[in-house]
Amino acid sequence: MSFVPIQEILAGKCEGKQISVRGWIFRKRESKKTIFLLVRDATGTIQSIVKEGTPAWREAQKITIESSVTLDGVVRKDERAPGGYEIPTQQMSIIGLAETFPITKDQSPEFLRNVRHLWLRSRKMNLIMRIRSEVLGQIHCFFRKNGFIEISPPMFITSACEGGSTLFSTKYFNNDLFMTQSAQLYSEVLIYSLEKVYTCAPSFRAEKSRTIRHLCEYWHVEPEWAFADMDDVMSVEEDLVSYVCQTIVNQCSQELEELGVNTERLLEVQKPFPRITYREAIERLQKRGFDIKWGEDMGYDEEKVLAEEFKEPFFVFDYPREIKAFYCKTYKDQPEIAMSVDMLVPKVGELTTGGAREDDKDKLIKRIQDSGLRVDDYNWYIDLRRYGTVPHVGFGLGVERLIMWMLNLDNIMDAIPFPRTPRRFFP
Ligand code: 4AD
Ligand code: MG
């Protein structure tokens, strides 16, 4: 027997036809002689009506919320039915009769995260997961179309990329290793062979701060390419983010509408994005009453206020060297300034960090030492500057932050199926 996806029925392709569907019971309402069931599959929900006296009646009486089921009948158009169609049901068989389902109406986000393994069946999570899949797909499309080769970085690593405070350590047989924070140093290796590379892989951060935008495990998109400068970084970032916004509006219009996402806002994401220097950002913040001086890092509060001024993605570039990582290249005539750039977006703040990498061996060694790191740990990385060094750039974008911003989610945890935070690591 073949089963029809519910979406096809809702699209009007099955009116008057005898069909079978399979799925799970989403709602059940009974009157004396009729049982109304809402049945969902991966694609949508449809109303099934079971009348007393039909072969389906006994099964319908027994059936519970979230039971799995197959049913058949002739599709009928009815304005009153949710979605405009319904199935007067003749036959029904229960595949798995569900126990009392713990999720009922109006439960707290905290409770829903405790039963995440069940909550992922909800329409909201179904829609977000569909869009997430499309976002990932379009990111891959973008880089492949633009000549970047996908590479696969290691997850177990020996030395930090983004500073020791957020490193997870792990036992690796008799060695103490770490979980990767960024593929960057490994991507830099591969540009000497492939020139333009990218990764889309998990990164791990032991972030103790509990915020709406931090995860301990997130998906990280990181391109890296040779013979390029700061302007190239910003230009590729603009292209990527606007490409994803435009294509998602195209590919996921129905999902976005159901989630109540304002698609105009996404369509307006077009290059060029405004660009301001770190110095200008600090001056703007001081005017807004922030007690922040040149040389200090911006936190979420600062980023949020700046982002509200722009109402769209924008860049902050040329940061003080001291607040950026050891690998950042500095200007010849301004060694205290790093060629580093962040993209900020409303609500989320920082969406990307990127820039030019120090390509001079001696300067790199000095930066490693000044950062309190052991040169020996980075010898393989320094080798890249010993053998045919080239100017090169790259950036990192957090996939869940991108989704959070695009869908206007209240918490980054809803942008990933199984969020990991300091307190949450199950299911
Ligand atoms: O700013 P970050 O730490 O930069 C790097 O890791 C560079 N090595 C990237 C590169 O140049 N290849 O991280 C990059 C992005 C951030 O802008 C943010 O979007 C995301 O990764 N990110 C997180 N997302 C969720 N939870 C966290 N704890 C995150 N930490 C960083
Ligand atoms: Mg950053």
XYZ file of C-alpha atoms and ligand atoms in Angstrom, residues 162 205 303 324 327 340-342 350-354 396 401, ligand 2:
16
model
C 40.847 30.617 20.737
C 33.551 25.852 23.934
C 26.926 44.799 20.873
C 42.328 39.493 19.607
C 47.228 34.590 14.879
C 40.294 41.564 12.574
C 36.621 42.053 11.795
C 33.375 41.029 13.457
C 28.457 38.917 17.059
C 27.710 36.562 14.178
C 31.205 36.195 12.730
C 34.832 36.867 13.507
C 37.439 36.879 10.795
C 34.123 31.784 11.387
C 23.545 32.241 15.809
Mg 34.735 36.345 17.995
